């Protein structure tokens, strides 16, 4: 049933990017005529969203990297899902392993953020993934499936995107093998509680680059990629997207 799902390539710039890096959008300007079959999303830091929203090509979607659990109010420094939607964002990453580690975000927090995103009309990209220790102890699938059931609010498959990001593969240059990624994606799809699991988009993230993207993205349950480091370089990001031609 993979045919129902359009591939999605999403760039996560993390805490990188200054005003001068808006140039990135011009570097990608003609890309979409080559790859009309893939959706492309960029999640720059919040400080670049306003200017990028004004200059982005229509085919390039924008997303936040995090949102608050609550809609508004006394939460200094936080950005609400509604604020992101108001800027023209369509997606927001929630539960990235860096936020789980740096800010102690639990599955309950991730679920509340995903719920806030859906309420604001955004699609949350909900990240799950095991540590190296958990993988080596044979717990990878149990951990990831439990993050899915605890971190995803009740919703339809089309209202969210899941990103399988093994923690040991993020920013390390190590990736899951295409076979291991496929197996985990199939397990996540099987664990989806609704009858609409064939519509659920599940991205792989963790050191995806132009050299390994094709093998990963051609797996039947891998519906795209969440790209960190390689999304900062327009030629590398474009080259990953071009594998979907
Ligand atoms: C990420 O941060 O979501 C990620 C996958 O990073 P990288 O591609 O650098 O491993």
Tab-separated table of C-alpha atoms and ligand atoms in Angstrom:
chain	number	residue	atom	x	y	z
A	1	UNK	CA	0.000	0.000	0.000
A	2	UNK	CA	3.072	2.256	-0.109
A	3	UNK	CA	1.665	3.797	-3.264
A	4	UNK	CA	-0.802	5.818	-1.232
A	5	UNK	CA	1.952	7.716	0.490
A	6	UNK	CA	3.924	10.582	-1.014
A	7	UNK	CA	7.502	10.720	0.159
A	8	UNK	CA	8.441	13.632	2.406
A	9	UNK	CA	11.947	14.986	2.842
A	10	UNK	CA	12.266	17.293	5.839
A	11	UNK	CA	15.327	19.317	6.808
A	12	UNK	CA	15.980	20.042	10.475
A	13	UNK	CA	18.477	22.874	10.871
A	14	UNK	CA	18.494	22.580	14.669
A	15	UNK	CA	20.247	25.604	16.260
A	16	UNK	CA	21.971	26.645	13.040
A	17	UNK	CA	21.257	29.438	10.603
A	18	UNK	CA	21.576	33.219	10.513
A	19	UNK	CA	19.853	35.802	8.310
A	20	UNK	CA	22.531	35.365	5.635
A	21	UNK	CA	21.531	31.706	5.286
A	22	UNK	CA	18.197	32.666	3.719
A	23	UNK	CA	20.194	32.351	0.488
A	24	UNK	CA	19.583	28.614	0.859
A	25	UNK	CA	16.096	29.096	-0.614
A	26	UNK	CA	17.486	30.564	-3.848
A	27	UNK	CA	19.908	27.661	-4.096
A	28	UNK	CA	16.952	25.259	-4.115
A	29	UNK	CA	14.745	27.392	-6.359
A	30	UNK	CA	14.544	25.119	-9.385
A	31	UNK	CA	14.609	21.811	-7.582
A	32	UNK	CA	10.920	21.080	-7.584
A	33	UNK	CA	10.569	20.930	-11.348
A	34	UNK	CA	12.846	17.883	-11.128
A	35	UNK	CA	11.112	16.161	-8.222
A	36	UNK	CA	7.390	16.866	-8.378
A	37	UNK	CA	6.602	13.578	-6.637
A	38	UNK	CA	8.108	14.422	-3.282
A	39	UNK	CA	7.036	16.840	-0.572
A	40	UNK	CA	9.829	19.005	0.792
A	41	UNK	CA	9.813	20.675	4.195
A	42	UNK	CA	12.387	22.874	5.876
A	43	UNK	CA	12.478	23.438	9.636
A	44	UNK	CA	14.894	26.324	10.202
A	45	UNK	CA	15.297	27.979	13.602
A	46	UNK	CA	12.267	30.039	14.638
A	47	UNK	CA	14.239	33.245	14.069
A	48	UNK	CA	14.313	32.578	10.304
A	49	UNK	CA	10.707	31.510	9.845
A	50	UNK	CA	9.248	34.958	9.220
A	51	UNK	CA	11.698	35.928	6.507
A	52	UNK	CA	11.654	32.492	4.907
A	53	UNK	CA	7.857	32.468	4.909
A	54	UNK	CA	7.964	35.641	2.824
A	55	UNK	CA	10.473	34.344	0.274
A	56	UNK	CA	9.973	30.581	0.061
A	57	UNK	CA	8.968	28.990	-3.225
A	58	UNK	CA	5.352	27.774	-3.014
A	59	UNK	CA	6.328	24.088	-3.085
A	60	UNK	CA	8.661	24.331	-0.093
A	61	UNK	CA	6.804	23.865	3.168
A	62	UNK	CA	8.058	25.351	6.415
A	63	UNK	CA	7.929	23.868	9.880
A	64	UNK	CA	8.931	24.636	13.438
A	65	UNK	CA	11.362	22.508	15.449
A	66	UNK	CA	9.256	22.484	18.606
A	67	UNK	CA	6.078	24.015	20.016
A	68	UNK	CA	4.555	24.609	23.406
A	69	UNK	CA	2.048	22.251	24.993
A	70	UNK	CA	-0.300	25.117	25.749
A	71	UNK	CA	-1.988	27.538	23.400
A	72	UNK	CA	-0.883	30.867	24.879
A	73	UNK	CA	-0.095	32.611	28.137
A	74	UNK	CA	2.673	33.053	30.661
A	75	UNK	CA	5.381	30.796	29.202
A	76	UNK	CA	8.375	33.024	28.568
A	77	UNK	CA	10.460	31.949	25.605
A	78	UNK	CA	8.017	29.359	24.303
A	79	UNK	CA	6.420	29.421	20.876
A	80	UNK	CA	2.895	28.113	20.418
A	81	UNK	CA	1.676	25.934	17.611
A	82	UNK	CA	-0.802	28.655	16.692
A	83	UNK	CA	2.064	31.143	16.270
A	84	UNK	CA	3.779	28.742	13.875
A	85	UNK	CA	0.581	28.202	11.913
A	86	UNK	CA	0.061	31.953	11.824
A	87	UNK	CA	3.459	32.336	10.119
A	88	UNK	CA	2.533	29.864	7.415
A	89	UNK	CA	4.091	26.719	8.861
A	90	UNK	CA	2.416	23.422	7.998
A	91	UNK	CA	4.408	21.110	10.295
A	92	UNK	CA	6.287	21.092	13.583
A	93	UNK	CA	8.814	18.589	14.904
A	94	UNK	CA	7.987	17.336	18.397
A	95	UNK	CA	9.846	14.945	20.677
A	96	UNK	CA	13.191	15.137	18.895
A	97	UNK	CA	15.693	13.117	20.926
A	98	UNK	CA	17.729	16.286	21.529
A	99	UNK	CA	14.719	17.875	23.203
A	100	UNK	CA	13.988	14.699	25.139
A	101	UNK	CA	17.628	14.723	26.357
A	102	UNK	CA	18.259	18.470	26.786
A	103	UNK	CA	14.847	19.445	28.158
A	104	UNK	CA	13.661	16.243	29.802
A	105	UNK	CA	10.665	15.906	27.506
A	106	UNK	CA	8.672	12.800	28.354
A	107	UNK	CA	6.245	10.913	26.127
A	108	UNK	CA	3.416	12.723	27.941
A	109	UNK	CA	4.942	16.107	27.051
A	110	UNK	CA	5.479	14.988	23.462
A	111	UNK	CA	1.871	13.848	23.253
A	112	UNK	CA	0.595	17.185	24.621
A	113	UNK	CA	2.725	19.093	22.114
A	114	UNK	CA	1.495	16.923	19.260
A	115	UNK	CA	-2.075	17.514	20.410
A	116	UNK	CA	-1.492	21.288	20.536
A	117	UNK	CA	-0.050	21.148	17.017
A	118	UNK	CA	-3.041	19.244	15.630
A	119	UNK	CA	-5.410	21.678	17.330
A	120	UNK	CA	-3.626	24.559	15.612
A	121	UNK	CA	-3.938	22.852	12.220
A	122	UNK	CA	-0.302	21.742	12.026
A	123	UNK	CA	1.017	18.264	11.315
A	124	UNK	CA	3.357	17.221	14.129
A	125	UNK	CA	6.383	15.161	13.137
A	126	UNK	CA	6.613	12.972	16.218
A	127	UNK	CA	10.103	11.557	16.761
A	128	UNK	CA	10.793	8.183	18.324
A	129	UNK	CA	14.003	6.193	18.565
A	130	UNK	CA	16.065	3.923	20.779
A	131	UNK	CA	19.485	4.530	22.319
A	132	UNK	CA	22.461	2.330	21.448
A	133	UNK	CA	22.230	0.624	24.816
A	134	UNK	CA	18.573	-0.207	24.236
A	135	UNK	CA	19.350	-1.586	20.776
A	136	UNK	CA	22.209	-3.685	22.075
A	137	UNK	CA	19.943	-5.080	24.781
A	138	UNK	CA	17.403	-6.158	22.168
A	139	UNK	CA	14.881	-3.572	23.361
A	140	UNK	CA	14.776	-1.306	20.302
A	141	UNK	CA	11.382	-2.300	18.978
A	142	UNK	CA	9.714	-2.365	22.391
A	143	UNK	CA	11.070	1.104	23.239
A	144	UNK	CA	10.057	2.650	19.958
A	145	UNK	CA	6.582	1.091	19.908
A	146	UNK	CA	6.016	2.272	23.472
A	147	UNK	CA	7.081	5.821	22.509
A	148	UNK	CA	4.573	5.629	19.673
A	149	UNK	CA	1.664	4.555	21.819
A	150	UNK	CA	2.461	6.972	24.650
A	151	UNK	CA	3.513	9.949	22.544
A	152	UNK	CA	0.874	10.076	19.834
A	153	UNK	CA	-2.533	11.572	20.657
A	154	UNK	CA	-5.718	10.025	19.366
A	155	UNK	CA	-5.908	11.077	15.740
A	156	UNK	CA	-6.074	9.879	12.183
A	157	UNK	CA	-2.937	8.702	10.422
A	158	UNK	CA	-3.025	11.650	8.047
A	159	UNK	CA	-2.876	14.143	10.917
A	160	UNK	CA	0.655	13.199	12.000
A	161	UNK	CA	4.008	12.088	10.642
A	162	UNK	CA	6.230	9.718	12.618
A	163	UNK	CA	10.021	9.983	12.412
A	164	UNK	CA	12.019	6.926	13.403
A	165	UNK	CA	15.338	8.339	14.539
A	166	UNK	CA	17.661	5.923	16.322
A	167	UNK	CA	19.469	8.121	18.840
A	168	UNK	CA	22.816	6.471	18.071
A	169	UNK	CA	22.480	7.466	14.410
A	170	UNK	CA	21.740	11.181	14.891
A	171	UNK	CA	24.700	13.339	13.959
A	172	UNK	CA	27.091	10.400	14.290
A	173	UNK	CA	27.630	9.335	10.685
A	174	UNK	CA	26.172	5.914	11.569
A	175	UNK	CA	22.862	4.913	10.019
A	176	UNK	CA	20.469	2.071	10.519
A	177	UNK	CA	20.895	-0.430	7.698
A	178	UNK	CA	18.085	-0.198	5.147
A	179	UNK	CA	16.863	-3.619	6.358
A	180	UNK	CA	16.820	-2.577	10.029
A	181	UNK	CA	15.078	0.690	9.161
A	182	UNK	CA	12.474	-1.173	7.093
A	183	UNK	CA	11.872	-3.653	9.908
A	184	UNK	CA	11.341	-0.885	12.465
A	185	UNK	CA	9.085	1.104	10.154
A	186	UNK	CA	6.982	-2.000	9.489
A	187	UNK	CA	6.766	-2.618	13.256
A	188	UNK	CA	5.635	0.966	13.836
A	189	UNK	CA	3.006	0.701	11.133
A	190	UNK	CA	1.777	-2.582	12.601
A	191	UNK	CA	1.571	-0.939	16.042
A	192	UNK	CA	-0.528	1.984	14.795
A	193	UNK	CA	-3.830	1.723	16.603
A	194	UNK	CA	-6.142	2.864	13.813
A	195	UNK	CA	-7.322	0.965	10.761
A	196	UNK	CA	-5.721	3.629	8.563
A	197	UNK	CA	-2.085	2.619	9.102
A	198	UNK	CA	-1.485	2.438	5.352
A	199	UNK	CA	-1.857	6.225	5.279
A	200	UNK	CA	0.699	6.828	8.062
A	201	UNK	CA	3.899	8.497	6.872
A	202	UNK	CA	6.991	7.256	8.694
A	203	UNK	CA	10.286	9.067	8.040
A	204	UNK	CA	13.751	7.732	8.775
A	205	UNK	CA	16.242	10.093	10.426
A	206	UNK	CA	19.853	9.604	11.456
A	207	UNK	CA	22.859	10.603	9.346
A	208	UNK	CA	21.010	10.348	6.049
A	209	UNK	CA	23.187	11.704	3.258
A	210	UNK	CA	23.388	11.601	-0.543
A	211	UNK	CA	25.346	8.341	-0.351
A	212	UNK	CA	22.837	6.324	1.695
A	213	UNK	CA	19.521	8.079	0.930
A	214	UNK	CA	18.548	5.973	-2.057
A	215	UNK	CA	18.899	2.652	-0.228
A	216	UNK	CA	16.956	3.926	2.789
A	217	UNK	CA	14.243	5.793	0.876
A	218	UNK	CA	13.538	2.869	-1.434
A	219	UNK	CA	12.364	0.669	1.448
A	220	UNK	CA	8.618	0.121	1.196
A	221	UNK	CA	7.754	1.447	4.657
A	222	UNK	CA	10.238	4.338	4.627
A	223	UNK	CA	8.155	7.287	3.506
A	224	UNK	CA	10.863	9.905	3.531
A	225	UNK	CA	13.653	11.314	5.623
A	226	UNK	CA	14.263	13.756	8.445
A	227	UNK	CA	17.655	15.220	7.649
A	228	UNK	CA	19.848	17.130	10.087
A	229	UNK	CA	23.434	17.858	9.090
A	230	UNK	CA	22.994	17.247	5.361
A	231	UNK	CA	20.048	19.668	5.207
A	232	UNK	CA	22.375	22.578	5.976
A	233	UNK	CA	24.148	22.180	2.662
A	234	UNK	CA	21.905	22.965	-0.298
A	235	UNK	CA	23.735	20.618	-2.678
A	236	UNK	CA	23.480	17.680	-0.254
A	237	UNK	CA	19.842	18.366	0.644
A	238	UNK	CA	18.976	18.684	-3.059
A	239	UNK	CA	20.834	15.522	-3.884
A	240	UNK	CA	18.854	13.558	-1.261
A	241	UNK	CA	15.585	14.950	-2.658
A	242	UNK	CA	16.672	14.054	-6.204
A	243	UNK	CA	16.902	10.386	-5.268
A	244	UNK	CA	13.077	10.525	-5.297
A	245	UNK	CA	12.814	11.500	-8.947
B	1	LIG	C1	17.995	14.970	13.112
B	1	LIG	O1	18.439	15.816	13.860
B	1	LIG	O2	16.775	14.810	13.067
B	1	LIG	C2	18.933	14.178	12.317
B	1	LIG	C3	18.495	13.130	11.701
B	1	LIG	O3	20.234	14.630	12.272
B	1	LIG	P1	21.417	14.069	11.340
B	1	LIG	O4	20.848	13.902	9.952
B	1	LIG	O5	22.482	15.094	11.406
B	1	LIG	O6	21.824	12.757	11.920
